Amino acid sequence: MKPLQPGDPRRVGPYRLEGRLGGGGMGLVFLGRSQGGRPVAIKVVRPELADDAGFRRRFTNEVEAARRVGGFYTAQVVDADTMAHPPWLATAFIPGLSLEQAVRGHGPLPDDALSALGAGLAEGLAAIHDAGLVHRDLKPGNIILAADGPRVIDFGIARALDDAHTSTVALGTPGYMSPEQARGLEVGPPSDVFALGAVLTFAATERGPFGTGPAGTIVYRIVHESPDLARLPSHLTGLISDCLAKDPGRRPGLTEILDHFADASKATLIMPNGLLPEAGDPAAHSAADGRIEVFMRDADDRVRHVWQVARDGGWSNWDDMSGYRFDASDGPLEVAGDPAAHNAADGRIELFVRGTDGHMWHAWQVARDGNWSNWDDMSGYRTLASDGPLEVAGDPTAHSSADGRIEVFVRGADGRLWHAWQVARDGNWSNWQDLGQHRPLPDGDVLTVAGDPAAHASADGRIEVFVRGVDSHLWHLWQVVRDGDWSDWQDLSRHRPLPDGDVLTVAGDPAAHNAADGRIEVFVRGVDGHLWHVWQVARDGNWSNWEDLSRHRPLPDGDLLTVAGDPAAHNAADGRIEVFVRGADGHLWHLWQVARDGGWSNWENLSRHRPLPNGDLLTVVGDPAAHGSADGRIEVFVRGADGHLWHLWQVVRDGDWSDWEDFGPYHPAPTGMPG
C-alpha cells in the first residue's frame, strides 16, 4: 500500500481513507475504514468516466448485479453510491497475493494447492452465474490466494446476461478470453469455464495455454490453434483440455469440474507457505498496573495492539498503532519485523520495531497505562552523522539495566550487533554502539551475527546478551560491572563441548530467563532440531554443560521431540521456569521445572491438551510469547496456521491450562483489489 497522494480524497462516503492500493481502467482503489474500524477496499471512478451518462448507467447496473453475488469464494460488495460525484464501490477485504504474484514470485503451485484453487474458483464462478452474471475477465490478477482458499475479485467487466448492449462487446484479457469473446459473439457461463482452464494452466506451469506475444497473435491462437498443455500434470490434462474446447457447448459445466476436485482434504487445503502474507510473532509485556499488553505485526505490515481492560480481565479491541506518526502526511508506519516491548523505570511500556525502511522505530506510553507517543526514528542516533542512519536487519530485544534504564540490542544490516541505551532513567538515548567492533574476537576478527539476540539480567543486575553467529555458534557478552562496560565475546558452543566432543551448532534464536535463585538459563534450537539448554552453575558464575531437552524427556511413543521454532521461557508464580516451543508437527509443546531450580517434566502437547471447540487440534506457525498475569499465572500467545492470534492461560497459579481462545485475524490489507 502507498500513502495517499496530495490530490487523493481523505474520505469517501462514511469511510476514512488510509492509503492507495492500486488502480485500473475504471479508477483508483483505496484502503478505507468504516466508523467501526472495518477495513474495506474502495474503488473510486475516474472523473472523466463519472461525467459520462452512459457509463454511470452501466456502473449502476453493475453494482446492482454485483450485490446479488454470494458464495464463499468471491469478493462481496458491502457498500456503494452510484449517484455520488464521483461514484464509488466498496468491497470486502481479500488478504493475500494475487495468483499472478504468487506464481511469478514462487513458481507453479503444487498439486494439492491446484486442487484447492480449481475447486474454489469453480464454486466462486457458480455463485457469479447463479446471480445472472458472467465474469468476462477471469485471469490470474483477479484471483487472490487467501489463507482459507482462493477468491474471485473484480466484477468491473461482469455484466447481466440480459444486458443486450454489452453482450456482443469483446471485453477481457488476451490469453484468458474465450474464442467467442475474442470474436465479439455473445458470451455465457461457458466463456468463464474457458478462462478457468487457462488460469489453471498458468497456475500449474507458469505459462498460459496460448503462449506470449502481441495481443493480436494470442487472440489468433485462441480462435484457431490448439492450446499447449504439454507441461500440465497428467491428472489435469483431460479436464483442462475440455475446458479449452473451441465450441462452448463441448466445455464441462461447473458441477462436473467440482466433481473432479471432489477430494475435500485437497479442495480445502490452505495455500502453501510463502504464498500468503504472514503476520509476525507477538510480544507480550505488563503495564504498570500488571495488565498484559500484546503487540504484533499483522499481514499488512502494521503494528497491532491489544490489552487486558482490567487486571486478569477481558481484552480490548485491536488498536492500529502504525498511525501514530509525527507527520500524518507520512502515512502509517509499515514494519518488517517483530516488536520488542519493555518497561521504563516508572512502569510505562516502550516499544521497538524494525520498519520496512530498515530503520529502528520507537514508541512509548506518555503516561503510566496511558496513551502512546508518536513514532521516533532511532536509526539516526549515530556517533558520526556522516555514517548515515543505522540500517537494521533483525528484530530487537530490550532489557533494563540495574538502575532501570532500557537498553536495546539489534542486528544491523552489516551483520554487527548494535546497542543503544537511555542515558538517564526515562530519558534520551545514547548514540549507537557497535558491540562487534567494541570487543573483537581473540583472532582479531569482528563477530558477525546471523540471528536476533536475547538479553537478560544476571542475579546482580548486569545485562547478559546471547546471539547466534554466522558460524552457527551461540555467542555471549555481558556487562563486567552493573551499568558498566562490556566483556569480551564468549563462544558458549565451544565453551562446553557435547559428550561426543562435537561443538553445538544452533539453528534458531535463543531465549534467556532467570531461575528462581537468579541464575540465567538459556534455551535454543540446535541444527539437529532438538531443544538445547545451558545454565549458570552459580549466581553470576560459570556455565554448565549443554543438555539436550528433547532427549532428556522422550515423548510417550519413545520418539524425541523435534522443534521447528524458537522457544519462549517464563517463570511460574513460584519461580520455576516453564518453556514453550513449536514442534515440527505444528503443535505447541510445553516443558517445566518440576521443582525450583530442579529437574524437568515430560513434554506436554498443549495443542492436544486443549482441543478446539470443533475437536481439531490447534496448528501453530509462529513462535510463542509467554508472560505473567498480575497474579502470577502464565499466559501464552501464538499465531495459528489460520492467521489468528491464539491465547492460553493457567487457570490457577502453577496449575492446569484453559481452553484456547481465538483473538481473531489481524485485519490484513488486500494486495489484489478490483481495478
XYZ file of C-alpha atoms in Angstrom:
675
model
C 0.000 0.000 0.000
C 1.213 3.505 -0.857
C 0.496 6.708 1.091
C -2.328 8.926 -0.084
C -1.215 11.413 -2.725
C -1.851 15.182 -2.411
C -4.864 15.055 -4.737
C -6.442 11.935 -3.224
C -9.628 12.214 -1.170
C -9.374 11.657 2.599
C -12.914 10.329 2.938
C -15.305 8.545 0.608
C -18.852 8.275 1.896
C -18.651 7.130 5.532
C -15.149 5.657 5.072
C -11.841 7.210 6.160
C -9.113 6.515 3.575
C -5.726 5.280 4.786
C -3.733 4.609 1.640
C -3.732 3.863 -2.054
C -3.931 0.177 -3.020
C -3.768 0.455 -6.793
C -5.785 1.344 -9.830
C -7.230 0.146 -13.104
C -9.136 1.270 -16.141
C -12.163 2.299 -14.123
C -10.464 4.226 -11.327
C -8.302 4.155 -8.211
C -8.610 1.722 -5.307
C -8.065 2.886 -1.715
C -7.890 1.198 1.649
C -10.662 2.614 3.802
C -12.066 2.007 7.264
C -15.615 2.287 8.486
C -16.512 4.217 11.621
C -16.467 0.898 13.457
C -12.953 0.113 12.214
C -13.841 -2.369 9.484
C -11.335 -2.314 6.606
C -12.702 -2.164 3.052
C -11.344 -1.610 -0.452
C -12.989 1.354 -2.156
C -12.989 1.746 -5.923
C -13.461 5.414 -6.920
C -14.461 6.013 -10.537
C -12.287 8.313 -12.643
C -13.833 11.790 -13.078
C -13.901 11.592 -16.875
C -15.918 8.355 -16.690
C -18.207 9.693 -13.983
C -19.218 12.529 -16.311
C -20.321 10.017 -18.972
C -24.050 9.404 -18.503
C -23.853 6.074 -20.330
C -21.012 4.867 -18.129
C -22.794 5.928 -14.946
C -25.873 3.975 -16.055
C -23.778 0.859 -16.762
C -21.930 1.290 -13.451
C -25.249 1.430 -11.580
C -26.353 -1.765 -13.325
C -23.008 -3.395 -12.421
C -23.387 -2.566 -8.737
C -26.964 -3.815 -8.600
C -25.913 -7.073 -10.255
C -22.787 -7.497 -8.116
C -24.836 -7.165 -4.917
C -26.608 -10.403 -5.914
C -23.372 -12.396 -5.901
C -22.910 -14.513 -2.796
C -20.788 -17.534 -2.005
C -17.562 -18.018 -0.104
C -15.065 -17.670 -2.957
C -15.978 -14.203 -4.222
C -15.360 -10.650 -3.015
C -18.577 -9.291 -1.563
C -19.860 -5.809 -2.379
C -20.523 -4.187 1.018
C -21.473 -0.627 0.038
C -21.734 1.737 -2.931
C -23.029 5.130 -4.012
C -23.582 5.272 -7.750
C -25.018 8.804 -7.591
C -22.032 10.341 -5.759
C -19.527 12.626 -7.501
C -17.545 10.570 -8.301
C -19.351 7.219 -7.901
C -17.696 4.563 -5.713
C -17.925 0.902 -4.781
C -16.699 -0.755 -1.552
C -15.783 -4.442 -1.420
C -14.719 -6.779 1.362
C -11.076 -7.320 2.287
C -9.266 -10.083 0.408
C -5.909 -10.704 2.127
C -3.268 -12.460 0.070
C -1.178 -12.381 -3.063
C -2.846 -12.475 -6.441
C -2.369 -15.732 -8.319
C -0.257 -13.733 -10.787
C 2.060 -12.523 -7.997
C 2.237 -15.923 -6.323
C 3.196 -17.876 -9.442
C 5.582 -15.238 -10.806
C 7.267 -14.957 -7.415
C 7.212 -18.572 -6.219
C 6.695 -20.775 -9.284
C 3.865 -23.168 -10.193
C 1.523 -24.363 -7.455
C 1.907 -27.918 -6.125
C -0.800 -30.472 -6.880
C -2.770 -30.095 -3.635
C -2.876 -26.319 -3.995
C -4.014 -26.696 -7.623
C -6.911 -28.822 -6.391
C -7.817 -26.174 -3.808
C -7.597 -23.497 -6.479
C -9.704 -25.378 -9.023
C -12.439 -26.242 -6.537
C -12.600 -22.726 -5.090
C -12.695 -20.987 -8.466
C -15.400 -23.325 -9.766
C -17.519 -22.624 -6.692
C -16.919 -18.870 -6.991
C -17.906 -18.826 -10.657
C -21.033 -20.810 -9.818
C -22.065 -18.062 -7.379
C -21.492 -15.442 -10.074
C -23.517 -17.374 -12.643
C -26.321 -18.019 -10.121
C -26.672 -14.233 -9.824
C -27.209 -13.969 -13.598
C -23.695 -12.691 -14.373
C -20.718 -13.683 -16.463
C -17.361 -12.570 -15.067
C -15.824 -11.916 -18.524
C -12.341 -11.177 -17.168
C -11.233 -14.133 -15.042
C -7.415 -14.034 -15.014
C -4.556 -14.616 -12.523
C -4.565 -10.946 -11.500
C -8.234 -11.180 -10.492
C -7.753 -14.169 -8.177
C -6.460 -13.727 -4.625
C -4.928 -16.585 -2.630
C -6.317 -16.055 0.859
C -5.346 -18.208 3.840
C -8.564 -20.218 3.596
C -8.816 -20.526 -0.181
C -8.922 -18.504 -3.402
C -11.240 -15.565 -4.051
C -12.544 -14.266 -7.379
C -12.414 -10.467 -7.447
C -13.090 -7.585 -9.861
C -16.559 -7.523 -11.291
C -15.691 -4.405 -13.301
C -16.225 -6.370 -16.527
C -19.088 -8.632 -15.401
C -22.487 -7.813 -16.897
C -26.004 -9.193 -16.542
C -26.764 -11.876 -19.107
C -29.693 -9.920 -20.443
C -27.692 -6.726 -20.988
C -28.012 -6.580 -24.763
C -25.761 -3.550 -25.077
C -22.627 -5.299 -23.812
C -23.234 -8.950 -24.658
C -21.518 -8.586 -28.032
C -18.538 -6.484 -26.930
C -15.150 -8.269 -26.785
C -14.112 -7.315 -23.273
C -11.433 -9.341 -21.489
C -7.704 -10.050 -21.269
C -5.800 -11.699 -24.143
C -4.676 -15.152 -23.109
C -7.723 -15.779 -20.925
C -10.713 -14.741 -23.058
C -12.754 -17.391 -24.845
C -12.867 -17.735 -28.671
C -16.442 -16.436 -28.752
C -15.470 -13.461 -26.607
C -12.452 -12.745 -28.823
C -14.729 -12.757 -31.888
C -17.250 -10.391 -30.309
C -20.004 -13.004 -30.081
C -22.495 -13.436 -27.267
C -20.904 -14.993 -24.202
C -22.342 -17.038 -21.353
C -21.082 -19.178 -18.460
C -19.027 -21.462 -20.787
C -16.834 -18.431 -21.529
C -15.797 -18.297 -17.882
C -15.113 -22.065 -17.961
C -12.679 -21.456 -20.827
C -10.942 -18.763 -18.759
C -10.803 -21.161 -15.799
C -8.946 -23.700 -17.931
C -6.445 -21.038 -18.983
C -5.986 -19.867 -15.373
C -5.333 -23.410 -14.113
C -2.787 -23.913 -16.893
C -0.930 -20.809 -15.756
C -1.094 -21.892 -12.104
C 0.353 -25.323 -12.965
C 3.017 -24.293 -15.487
C 3.674 -20.534 -15.089
C 2.602 -20.146 -18.735
C -0.737 -19.515 -20.364
C -2.036 -22.193 -22.765
C -1.659 -19.887 -25.779
C 1.833 -18.552 -25.098
C 3.027 -14.981 -25.109
C 3.369 -12.242 -27.688
C 1.338 -9.345 -29.086
C -2.323 -9.344 -28.150
C -3.414 -9.968 -31.752
C -1.161 -13.025 -32.013
C -2.514 -14.522 -28.776
C -6.119 -13.899 -29.845
C -5.454 -15.609 -33.192
C -4.100 -18.693 -31.372
C -7.146 -18.751 -29.084
C -9.526 -18.774 -32.029
C -7.616 -21.036 -34.438
C -4.910 -23.114 -32.681
C -4.753 -25.848 -30.044
C -3.546 -24.965 -26.552
C -0.106 -26.029 -25.321
C -0.800 -28.382 -22.411
C 2.445 -30.387 -22.550
C 3.646 -29.296 -19.104
C 0.412 -29.949 -17.226
C 0.214 -32.670 -14.557
C -1.394 -35.746 -16.126
C -4.405 -35.700 -13.794
C -5.371 -32.211 -15.059
C -4.707 -32.591 -18.792
C -8.078 -34.080 -19.745
C -10.150 -31.657 -17.684
C -8.315 -28.540 -18.846
C -8.368 -29.700 -22.479
C -12.149 -29.979 -22.229
C -12.406 -26.526 -20.622
C -10.443 -25.049 -23.556
C -12.662 -26.547 -26.253
C -13.373 -24.045 -29.056
C -17.065 -24.962 -29.052
C -18.756 -23.599 -25.880
C -21.231 -26.489 -25.949
C -18.430 -29.039 -25.511
C -16.993 -27.497 -22.347
C -17.777 -29.094 -18.962
C -20.158 -27.460 -16.525
C -19.004 -26.192 -13.169
C -20.665 -29.127 -11.381
C -18.525 -31.529 -13.430
C -15.406 -29.511 -12.588
C -16.259 -29.573 -8.872
C -16.720 -33.342 -9.085
C -13.186 -33.603 -10.491
C -11.844 -31.831 -7.391
C -14.110 -33.767 -5.019
C -11.328 -34.781 -2.580
C -12.260 -32.467 0.297
C -8.881 -32.829 2.015
C -7.268 -31.251 -1.023
C -10.018 -28.851 -2.004
C -9.915 -27.149 1.406
C -6.140 -27.081 1.762
C -4.654 -23.763 2.831
C -2.262 -22.447 0.221
C 1.428 -23.332 0.641
C 3.743 -21.298 2.873
C 5.279 -18.378 1.037
C 2.120 -17.628 -0.964
C 0.333 -15.906 1.884
C 1.087 -12.619 3.578
C 2.062 -13.594 7.091
C 1.655 -11.776 10.339
C 4.547 -11.809 12.779
C 5.082 -13.236 16.237
C 3.631 -11.496 19.286
C 5.401 -9.646 22.074
C 3.720 -9.500 25.486
C 4.530 -7.266 28.435
C 2.910 -5.930 31.590
C 1.571 -2.422 32.016
C 2.418 -0.549 35.206
C -0.660 -1.967 36.947
C 0.020 -5.560 35.886
C -2.350 -5.833 32.931
C -0.825 -7.715 29.980
C -0.453 -5.840 26.680
C 0.293 -7.659 23.408
C 1.887 -6.225 20.252
C 2.179 -7.835 16.834
C 2.896 -7.100 13.185
C -0.098 -8.019 11.060
C -0.118 -9.187 7.456
C -0.459 -5.614 6.146
C 2.802 -4.660 7.947
C 1.143 -2.630 10.695
C 1.699 -2.817 14.424
C -1.431 -4.034 16.218
C -2.004 -3.779 19.954
C -4.470 -5.474 22.287
C -4.592 -5.298 26.090
C -6.421 -6.509 29.147
C -9.023 -3.925 30.121
C -8.679 -4.956 33.772
C -6.139 -6.938 35.772
C -6.698 -10.569 34.817
C -9.833 -9.469 32.959
C -11.215 -9.312 29.427
C -9.452 -7.900 26.392
C -9.759 -4.692 24.393
C -10.392 -4.351 20.686
C -7.349 -4.328 18.420
C -5.622 -0.941 18.130
C -3.688 0.056 14.988
C -0.512 1.686 16.301
C 1.007 2.309 12.876
C -0.986 5.515 12.503
C 0.895 7.181 15.384
C 3.107 9.309 13.154
C 4.511 12.772 13.846
C 3.508 13.926 10.383
C 0.221 12.489 9.115
C 1.402 13.038 5.528
C 3.972 10.284 6.051
C 1.216 7.703 6.132
C 1.073 4.825 8.629
C 4.332 3.226 9.735
C 4.969 -0.027 7.865
C 7.038 -2.558 9.800
C 9.055 -5.543 8.623
C 9.876 -7.274 11.882
C 8.521 -8.394 15.220
C 8.378 -5.870 18.060
C 10.103 -5.880 21.441
C 8.400 -4.357 24.474
C 9.859 -3.414 27.842
C 9.023 -1.255 30.861
C 10.660 2.074 31.549
C 11.826 2.740 35.095
C 8.434 4.207 36.002
C 6.461 1.305 34.509
C 5.484 2.811 31.155
C 5.794 0.356 28.240
C 8.228 1.246 25.462
C 8.071 -0.479 22.070
C 10.809 -1.072 19.475
C 10.356 -2.451 15.944
C 12.090 -2.585 12.555
C 10.389 -0.632 9.772
C 10.182 -1.596 6.118
C 12.670 1.243 5.542
C 15.278 -0.682 7.575
C 15.180 1.833 10.433
C 14.571 1.127 14.121
C 11.365 2.786 15.307
C 10.327 3.511 18.882
C 7.045 4.457 20.581
C 6.201 4.747 24.263
C 3.350 5.377 26.638
C 3.352 9.061 27.547
C 1.919 8.198 30.969
C 1.630 5.028 33.027
C -1.111 2.946 31.419
C -1.881 5.906 29.148
C -1.795 6.906 25.501
C 1.125 6.489 23.125
C 3.692 8.874 21.676
C 4.350 9.465 18.010
C 6.847 7.093 16.423
C 10.514 8.063 16.875
C 13.152 7.034 14.306
C 16.040 5.713 16.411
C 18.262 4.876 13.426
C 19.527 8.455 13.310
C 21.253 8.095 16.683
C 24.742 7.598 15.232
C 28.133 8.625 16.608
C 29.115 10.162 13.295
C 26.478 11.954 11.245
C 28.479 11.062 8.135
C 27.671 7.364 8.724
C 24.025 7.923 7.888
C 21.165 6.234 9.745
C 21.684 2.733 11.143
C 20.098 0.071 8.936
C 18.845 -2.895 10.913
C 18.220 -6.391 9.575
C 16.816 -8.204 12.580
C 14.346 -7.887 15.417
C 15.378 -6.035 18.580
C 15.473 -7.147 22.179
C 15.212 -4.773 25.126
C 16.076 -5.135 28.790
C 16.568 -2.931 31.833
C 19.944 -2.080 33.285
C 20.432 -2.333 37.050
C 19.214 1.250 37.569
C 16.112 0.857 35.382
C 17.330 2.409 32.118
C 16.250 0.491 28.988
C 18.998 -0.938 26.773
C 18.264 -2.142 23.218
C 20.192 -4.642 21.078
C 19.656 -5.374 17.362
C 21.411 -6.945 14.387
C 22.443 -4.390 11.783
C 22.391 -4.842 8.018
C 26.190 -5.095 8.305
C 25.887 -8.231 10.466
C 27.094 -6.453 13.602
C 25.298 -6.384 16.932
C 24.329 -2.788 17.745
C 23.424 -1.334 21.138
C 21.713 1.860 22.328
C 20.616 2.856 25.816
C 18.823 5.531 27.748
C 21.394 7.927 29.174
C 19.095 8.599 32.130
C 16.074 6.840 33.611
C 13.156 7.586 31.263
C 15.439 9.979 29.369
C 17.055 10.419 25.969
C 19.084 7.843 24.092
C 22.784 7.294 23.508
C 24.497 7.010 20.166
C 24.537 3.533 18.663
C 27.434 1.318 19.778
C 28.860 -1.480 17.602
C 29.355 -4.347 20.062
C 31.066 -6.433 17.404
C 33.740 -3.795 16.864
C 33.849 -2.906 20.554
C 35.060 -6.367 21.520
C 36.959 -8.113 18.703
C 37.450 -11.886 18.871
C 40.744 -13.369 20.064
C 41.977 -13.728 16.459
C 41.233 -10.047 15.805
C 38.139 -10.682 13.703
C 34.863 -8.935 14.402
C 31.884 -11.106 15.331
C 29.239 -11.293 12.608
C 25.835 -12.334 13.883
C 23.145 -14.221 11.989
C 20.223 -14.144 14.390
C 18.306 -11.973 16.819
C 19.697 -11.504 20.336
C 18.260 -12.371 23.718
C 19.114 -10.203 26.718
C 18.547 -10.858 30.399
C 19.805 -9.602 33.731
C 22.113 -11.649 35.923
C 21.383 -12.046 39.627
C 23.208 -8.794 40.434
C 21.527 -6.788 37.677
C 24.203 -6.865 34.970
C 22.794 -7.405 31.454
C 23.941 -10.524 29.607
C 23.389 -10.960 25.849
C 23.176 -14.160 23.761
C 23.146 -14.331 19.948
C 23.733 -16.788 17.100
C 26.790 -16.068 14.984
C 27.219 -16.747 11.276
C 29.271 -19.780 12.339
C 26.091 -21.201 13.957
C 27.671 -20.962 17.393
C 25.951 -19.330 20.349
C 27.889 -16.267 21.497
C 27.675 -14.475 24.853
C 28.591 -10.983 26.068
C 27.960 -9.347 29.455
C 28.443 -6.172 31.408
C 31.528 -6.565 33.609
C 30.011 -4.270 36.247
C 26.467 -3.029 36.866
C 25.622 -0.460 34.169
C 29.248 -0.591 33.018
C 31.409 -1.714 30.106
C 31.224 -4.995 28.245
C 33.218 -8.230 28.400
C 34.931 -9.961 25.535
C 32.766 -12.278 23.443
C 32.487 -15.852 24.728
C 31.684 -18.808 22.434
C 29.192 -20.819 24.503
C 29.029 -23.531 21.841
C 32.757 -24.163 22.203
C 32.904 -23.391 25.940
C 31.039 -26.585 26.754
C 31.531 -29.257 24.053
C 28.976 -32.059 23.756
C 29.659 -35.517 25.251
C 30.966 -36.788 21.889
C 33.377 -33.875 21.666
C 31.463 -32.014 18.992
C 30.564 -28.357 19.285
C 26.858 -27.458 19.435
C 25.643 -25.700 16.309
C 22.415 -23.761 16.658
C 19.724 -23.011 14.091
C 17.490 -20.611 15.948
C 17.440 -17.630 18.256
C 17.859 -18.159 21.998
C 15.556 -17.458 24.913
C 17.070 -16.492 28.281
C 15.412 -16.350 31.682
C 16.263 -16.348 35.366
C 15.890 -19.386 37.565
C 14.246 -18.905 40.974
C 17.629 -18.119 42.549
C 18.640 -15.624 39.856
C 20.880 -17.808 37.708
C 20.362 -17.307 33.944
C 19.177 -20.300 31.930
C 19.311 -20.326 28.105
C 17.286 -22.382 25.610
C 17.967 -22.661 21.868
C 17.097 -24.857 18.870
C 20.017 -26.858 17.505
C 20.618 -27.729 13.863
C 19.562 -31.272 14.815
C 16.051 -29.977 15.603
C 16.458 -30.605 19.331
C 15.933 -28.069 22.093
C 19.183 -27.440 23.972
C 19.692 -25.920 27.418
C 22.648 -24.374 29.261
C 22.668 -22.586 32.624
C 24.869 -20.785 35.094
C 26.023 -23.273 37.738
C 26.170 -20.472 40.323
C 24.713 -16.985 40.560
C 26.757 -14.839 38.170
C 29.130 -17.781 37.700
C 30.337 -20.232 35.067
C 28.209 -22.279 32.697
C 27.025 -25.902 32.730
C 27.446 -28.451 30.001
C 24.816 -28.409 27.257
C 21.713 -30.504 27.990
C 19.515 -31.950 25.205
C 15.968 -31.350 26.443
C 14.499 -33.257 23.501
C 16.433 -36.352 24.545
C 16.074 -35.699 28.285
C 12.365 -36.308 28.144
C 11.312 -38.591 25.247
C 7.682 -38.495 24.099
C 5.232 -41.237 25.195
C 5.884 -43.203 21.979
C 9.627 -43.109 22.607
C 10.373 -40.561 19.892
C 12.346 -37.400 20.553
C 10.645 -34.032 20.149
C 11.795 -32.180 17.037
C 11.268 -28.441 17.312
C 10.729 -26.064 14.391
C 10.687 -22.680 16.099
C 12.329 -20.569 18.760
C 11.364 -21.072 22.405
C 9.783 -18.737 24.939
C 10.560 -19.063 28.654
C 8.887 -17.542 31.698
C 8.672 -18.055 35.435
C 5.727 -19.688 37.129
C 4.381 -17.944 40.225
C 6.760 -19.936 42.448
C 9.817 -19.179 40.284
C 10.048 -22.410 38.295
C 10.896 -21.866 34.606
C 8.347 -23.001 32.021
C 9.284 -23.332 28.326
C 7.047 -23.222 25.238
C 8.098 -24.086 21.664
C 6.576 -25.002 18.298
C 7.214 -28.592 17.275
C 7.899 -29.841 13.762
C 4.357 -31.278 13.864
C 2.912 -27.754 14.126
C 1.799 -28.260 17.730
C 2.726 -26.115 20.721
C 4.817 -28.047 23.258
C 5.456 -27.245 26.918
C 8.109 -28.282 29.461
C 8.645 -27.074 33.025
C 10.881 -27.454 36.035
C 9.251 -29.859 38.492
C 10.868 -28.009 41.404
C 12.542 -24.616 41.830
C 15.926 -24.973 40.149
C 15.233 -28.701 39.759
C 14.775 -31.291 37.034
C 12.394 -31.113 34.104
C 8.949 -32.534 33.425
C 7.941 -34.648 30.483
C 6.927 -32.785 27.346
C 3.251 -31.760 27.198
C 1.432 -31.152 23.917
C -0.662 -28.040 24.566
C -2.332 -28.308 21.145
C -3.607 -31.769 22.071
C -4.219 -30.937 25.751
C -6.934 -28.475 24.833
C -8.658 -29.327 21.511
C -10.622 -26.585 19.751
C -14.445 -26.489 20.024
C -14.784 -28.422 16.740
C -12.455 -31.150 18.016
C -9.489 -30.131 15.879
C -6.033 -29.565 17.317
C -4.527 -26.096 17.044
C -1.776 -25.876 14.443
C 0.695 -23.049 15.060
C 3.073 -21.436 12.569
C 4.788 -18.830 14.715
C 6.872 -18.605 17.856
C 5.063 -18.102 21.156
C 5.243 -15.278 23.669
C 4.749 -16.014 27.377
C 4.142 -13.530 30.191
C 2.843 -13.459 33.736
C -0.584 -12.089 34.599
C -0.990 -9.721 37.538
C -1.470 -12.659 39.940
C 1.449 -14.674 38.542
C -0.358 -17.070 36.214
C 1.456 -17.607 32.892
C -0.391 -16.548 29.733
C 0.757 -17.694 26.270
C 0.128 -16.108 22.854
C 0.928 -17.698 19.470
C -0.012 -17.309 15.807
C -2.054 -20.147 14.333
C -1.964 -21.543 10.812
C -5.275 -19.754 10.213
C -3.554 -16.376 10.714
C -5.299 -15.767 14.034
C -3.719 -14.986 17.393
C -4.450 -17.730 19.909
C -4.281 -17.393 23.697
C -3.967 -19.938 26.507
C -3.507 -19.343 30.230
C -3.112 -21.116 33.534
C -6.497 -21.219 35.243
C -4.807 -21.086 38.660
C -1.275 -20.184 39.768
C 1.055 -23.016 38.731
C -1.993 -25.070 37.714
C -3.744 -26.513 34.662
C -4.424 -24.719 31.389
C -7.505 -23.078 29.925
C -9.090 -23.826 26.592
C -7.640 -21.987 23.605
C -9.081 -18.511 22.968
C -9.159 -17.085 19.433
C -8.223 -13.391 19.353
C -9.144 -13.263 15.668
C -7.345 -12.264 12.462
C -5.115 -9.226 12.154
C -7.253 -7.446 9.556
C -4.564 -7.770 6.831
C -4.758 -5.358 3.922
C -5.566 -6.785 0.492
C -2.895 -6.903 -2.200
C -5.307 -7.562 -5.056
C -8.402 -5.439 -5.471
C -10.942 -4.537 -8.080
C -9.441 -2.356 -10.782
